Coordinates of C-alpha atoms in Angstrom, one line a residue:
Chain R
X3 CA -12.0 -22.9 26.0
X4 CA -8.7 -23.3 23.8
X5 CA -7.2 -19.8 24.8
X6 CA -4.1 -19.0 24.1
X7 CA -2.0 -16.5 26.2
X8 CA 1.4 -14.3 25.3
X9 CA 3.6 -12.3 27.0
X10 CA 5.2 -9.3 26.9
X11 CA 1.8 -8.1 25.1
X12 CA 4.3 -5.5 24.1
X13 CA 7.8 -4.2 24.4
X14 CA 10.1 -1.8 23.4
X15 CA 14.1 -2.9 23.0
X16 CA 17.5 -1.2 22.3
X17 CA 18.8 -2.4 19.4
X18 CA 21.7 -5.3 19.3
X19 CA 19.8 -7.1 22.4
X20 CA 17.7 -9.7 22.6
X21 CA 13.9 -10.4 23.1
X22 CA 12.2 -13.2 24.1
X23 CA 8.1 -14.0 24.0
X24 CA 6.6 -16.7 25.2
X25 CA 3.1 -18.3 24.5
X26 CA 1.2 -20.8 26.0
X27 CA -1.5 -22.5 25.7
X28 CA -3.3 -22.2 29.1
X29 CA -6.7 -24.6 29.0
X30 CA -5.2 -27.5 26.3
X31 CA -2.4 -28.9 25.1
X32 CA -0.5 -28.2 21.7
X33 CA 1.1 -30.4 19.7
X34 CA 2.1 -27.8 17.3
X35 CA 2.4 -24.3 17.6
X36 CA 3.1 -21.8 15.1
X37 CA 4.5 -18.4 14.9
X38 CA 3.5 -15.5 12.7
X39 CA 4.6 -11.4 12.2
X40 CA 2.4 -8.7 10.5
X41 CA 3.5 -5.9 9.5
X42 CA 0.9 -2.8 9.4
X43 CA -1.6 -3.7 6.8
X44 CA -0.3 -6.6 5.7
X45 CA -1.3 -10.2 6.0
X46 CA -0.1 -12.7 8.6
X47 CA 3.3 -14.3 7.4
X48 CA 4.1 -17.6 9.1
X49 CA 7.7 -17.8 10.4
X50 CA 8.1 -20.9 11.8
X51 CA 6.3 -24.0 12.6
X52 CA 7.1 -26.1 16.1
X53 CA 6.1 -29.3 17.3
X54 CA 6.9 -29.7 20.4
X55 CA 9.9 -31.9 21.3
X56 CA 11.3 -31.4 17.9
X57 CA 13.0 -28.4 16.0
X58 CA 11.4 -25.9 14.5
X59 CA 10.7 -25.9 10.9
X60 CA 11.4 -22.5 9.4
X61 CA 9.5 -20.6 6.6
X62 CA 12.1 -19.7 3.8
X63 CA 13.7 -16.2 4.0
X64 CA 13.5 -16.7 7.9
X65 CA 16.8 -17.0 9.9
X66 CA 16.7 -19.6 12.4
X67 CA 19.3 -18.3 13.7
X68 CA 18.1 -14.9 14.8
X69 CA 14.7 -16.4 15.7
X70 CA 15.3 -19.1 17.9
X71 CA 12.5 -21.1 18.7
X72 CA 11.7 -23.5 21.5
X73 CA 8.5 -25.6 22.1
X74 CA 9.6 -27.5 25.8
X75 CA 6.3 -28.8 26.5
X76 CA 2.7 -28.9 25.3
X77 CA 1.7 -25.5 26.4
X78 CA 4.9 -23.4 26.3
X79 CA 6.6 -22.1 23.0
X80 CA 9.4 -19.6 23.2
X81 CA 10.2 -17.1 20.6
X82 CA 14.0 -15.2 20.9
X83 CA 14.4 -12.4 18.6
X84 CA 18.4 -12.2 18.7
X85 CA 20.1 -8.9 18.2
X86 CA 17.0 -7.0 17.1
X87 CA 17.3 -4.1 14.6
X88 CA 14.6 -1.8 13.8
X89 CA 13.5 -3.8 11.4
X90 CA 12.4 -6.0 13.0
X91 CA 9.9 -4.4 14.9
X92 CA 6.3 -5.7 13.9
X93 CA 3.5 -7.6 15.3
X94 CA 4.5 -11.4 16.7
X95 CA 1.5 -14.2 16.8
X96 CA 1.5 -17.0 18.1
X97 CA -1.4 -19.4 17.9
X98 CA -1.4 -23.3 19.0
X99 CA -3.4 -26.7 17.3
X100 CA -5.2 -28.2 20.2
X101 CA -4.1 -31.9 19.9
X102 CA -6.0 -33.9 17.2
X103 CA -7.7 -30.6 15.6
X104 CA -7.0 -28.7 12.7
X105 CA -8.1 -24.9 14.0
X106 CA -5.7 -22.9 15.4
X107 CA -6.3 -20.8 18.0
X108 CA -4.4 -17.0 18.5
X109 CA -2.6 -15.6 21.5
X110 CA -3.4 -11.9 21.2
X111 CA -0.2 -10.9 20.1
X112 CA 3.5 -8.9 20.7
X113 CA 4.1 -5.6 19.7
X114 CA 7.9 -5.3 19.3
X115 CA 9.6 -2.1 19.0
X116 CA 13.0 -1.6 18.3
X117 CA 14.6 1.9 18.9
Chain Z
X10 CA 3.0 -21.5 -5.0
X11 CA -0.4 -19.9 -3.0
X12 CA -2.4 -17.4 -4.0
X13 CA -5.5 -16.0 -2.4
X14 CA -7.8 -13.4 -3.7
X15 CA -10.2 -11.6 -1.9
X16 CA -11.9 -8.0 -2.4
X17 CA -9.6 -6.2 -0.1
X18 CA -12.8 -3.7 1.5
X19 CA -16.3 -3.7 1.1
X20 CA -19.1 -1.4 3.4
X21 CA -22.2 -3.0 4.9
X22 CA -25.1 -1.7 6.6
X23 CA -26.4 -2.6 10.1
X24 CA -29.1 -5.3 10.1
X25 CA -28.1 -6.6 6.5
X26 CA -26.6 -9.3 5.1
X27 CA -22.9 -9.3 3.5
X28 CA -20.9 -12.1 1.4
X29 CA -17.1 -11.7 1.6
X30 CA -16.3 -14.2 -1.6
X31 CA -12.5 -16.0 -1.6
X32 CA -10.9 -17.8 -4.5
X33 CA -7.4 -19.8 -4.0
X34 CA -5.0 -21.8 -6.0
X35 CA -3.0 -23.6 -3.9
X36 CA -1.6 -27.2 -3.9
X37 CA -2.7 -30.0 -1.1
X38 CA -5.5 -28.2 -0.1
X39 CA -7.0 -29.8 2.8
X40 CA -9.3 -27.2 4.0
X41 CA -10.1 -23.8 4.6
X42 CA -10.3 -21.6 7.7
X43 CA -12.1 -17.9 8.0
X44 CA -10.7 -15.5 10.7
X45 CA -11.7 -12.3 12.4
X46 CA -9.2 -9.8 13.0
X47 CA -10.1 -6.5 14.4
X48 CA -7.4 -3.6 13.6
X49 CA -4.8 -4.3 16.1
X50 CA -5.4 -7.6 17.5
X51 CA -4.8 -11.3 16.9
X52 CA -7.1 -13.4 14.6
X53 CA -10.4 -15.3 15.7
X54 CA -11.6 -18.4 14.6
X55 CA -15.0 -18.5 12.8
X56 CA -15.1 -21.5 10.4
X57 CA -13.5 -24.1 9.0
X58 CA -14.6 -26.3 6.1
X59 CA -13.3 -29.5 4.7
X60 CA -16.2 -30.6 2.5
X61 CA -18.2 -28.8 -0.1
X62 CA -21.4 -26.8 1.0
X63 CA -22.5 -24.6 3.5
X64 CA -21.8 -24.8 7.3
X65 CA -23.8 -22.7 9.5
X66 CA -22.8 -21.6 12.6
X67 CA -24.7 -18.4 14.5
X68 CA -25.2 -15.2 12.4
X69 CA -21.8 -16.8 10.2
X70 CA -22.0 -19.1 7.6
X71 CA -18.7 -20.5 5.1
X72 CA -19.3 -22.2 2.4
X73 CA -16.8 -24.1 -0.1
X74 CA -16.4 -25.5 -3.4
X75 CA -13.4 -27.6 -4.1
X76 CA -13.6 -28.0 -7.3
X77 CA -13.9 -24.6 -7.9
X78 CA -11.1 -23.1 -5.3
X79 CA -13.9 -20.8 -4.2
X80 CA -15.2 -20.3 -0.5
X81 CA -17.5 -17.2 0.6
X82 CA -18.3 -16.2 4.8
X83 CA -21.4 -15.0 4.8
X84 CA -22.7 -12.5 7.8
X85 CA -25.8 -11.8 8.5
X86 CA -27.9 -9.1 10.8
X87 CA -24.4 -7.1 10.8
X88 CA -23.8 -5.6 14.0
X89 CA -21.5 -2.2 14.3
X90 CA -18.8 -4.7 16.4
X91 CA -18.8 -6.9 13.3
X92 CA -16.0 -4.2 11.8
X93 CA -13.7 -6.2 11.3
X94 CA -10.8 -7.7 8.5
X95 CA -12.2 -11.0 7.5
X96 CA -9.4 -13.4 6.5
X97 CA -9.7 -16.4 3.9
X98 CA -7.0 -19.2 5.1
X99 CA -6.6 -22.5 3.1
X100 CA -4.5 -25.1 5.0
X101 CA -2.3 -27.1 3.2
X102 CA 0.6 -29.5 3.8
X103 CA 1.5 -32.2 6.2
X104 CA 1.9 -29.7 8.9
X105 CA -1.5 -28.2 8.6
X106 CA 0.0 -25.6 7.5
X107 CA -2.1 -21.9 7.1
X108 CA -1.6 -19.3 4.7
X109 CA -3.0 -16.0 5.0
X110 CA -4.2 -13.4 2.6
X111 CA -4.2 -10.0 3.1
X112 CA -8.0 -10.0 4.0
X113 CA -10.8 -7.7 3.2
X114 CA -11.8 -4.7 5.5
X115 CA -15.1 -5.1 6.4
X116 CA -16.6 -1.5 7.2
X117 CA -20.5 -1.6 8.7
X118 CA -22.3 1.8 9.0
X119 CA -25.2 2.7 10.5

């Protein structure tokens, strides 16, 4: 149980255009979902925090703007990298909080490049 | 502000046993997760504690001290596959939220 699925597992994009990565939640539902990025050898950050039916709440130093988050349902959150620049090529998380627990469980991750 | 301190490797032999210590300051602690991440990959869940004192679960145990800001995962009869980073995660906040440290590097040799 409580896996957690995300797709494109990776993807390489011309800069200026847009990505988008979804993640769901395939065998419970989510409340909350949250999204992370790691760069190489560095720890998870948290970008932004979505419950679903509500906006997203956005970890300082993150643009909401250029990563536009959507949570529809209980098993699908959206992540849109907007314009990308090759800096913002890294490793995108996801993970979800099964309804009344406090783990989180991982989807196995996007690797974004931008050329 | 967080912070989270762990030793950042350490080297284990098969068949042993190996203590990966974690000391945090953070404010509204409301517990404290352990993760597996193998290089490349997205974390796994291995514990999570709430209360002071040991929880056992397998070959992995956690153990916490409030009071102290001091947690430990302890492995034991190390396997090759157990090569792994080992994060230390305390949650905090109203919207459970995790923060990550960098890990230690968990290297187990033959």
């Amino acid at each position: 149980g409580a896996v957690v699925s995300q797709h494109p597992s990776r993807v390489i994009c011309k800069s200026g255009t847009s990505v988008k990565i979804e993640c769901r939640s395939l065998d419970f539902q989510a409340t909350t979902m949250f999204w992370y990025r790691q760069f190489p050898k560095q720890s998870l950050m948290l970008m932004a925090t979505s419950n679903e039916g509500s906006k997203a709440t956005y970890e300082q130093g993150v643009e909401k703007d250029k990563f536009l988050i959507n949570h529809a349902s209980l098993t699908l959150s959206t992540l849109t990298v907007t314009s990308a620049h090759p800096e913002d090529s890294s490793f995108y998380i996801c993970s979800a909080r099964p309804s009344g627990h406090y783990e989180q469980y991982f989807g196995p991750g996007t690797r974004l490049t931008v050329t | 502000g967080q912070n989270i301190d762990q030793p950042t490797e350490m080297t284990a032999t098969e068949g042993a046993i190996v203590q990966i210590n974690c000391t945090y300051q953070t404010s509204g602690f409301n517990g404290l997760f352990w993760y597996q991440q193998h290089a490349g990959e997205a974390p796994t869940f291995l514990s999570y504690n709430v209360l002071d004192g040991l929880e056992e679960k397998g070959r992995f145990s956690s153990f916490l001290s409030r009071s102290k800001g001091y947690s430990y995962l302890l492995l034991k009869e190390l396997q090759m596959k157990d090569s792994a980073s080992y994060l230390c995660a305390p949650r905090t906040g109203g919207y459970q939220k995790v923060t990550f440290g960098t890990g230690t590097k968990l290297q187990v040799i033959p």
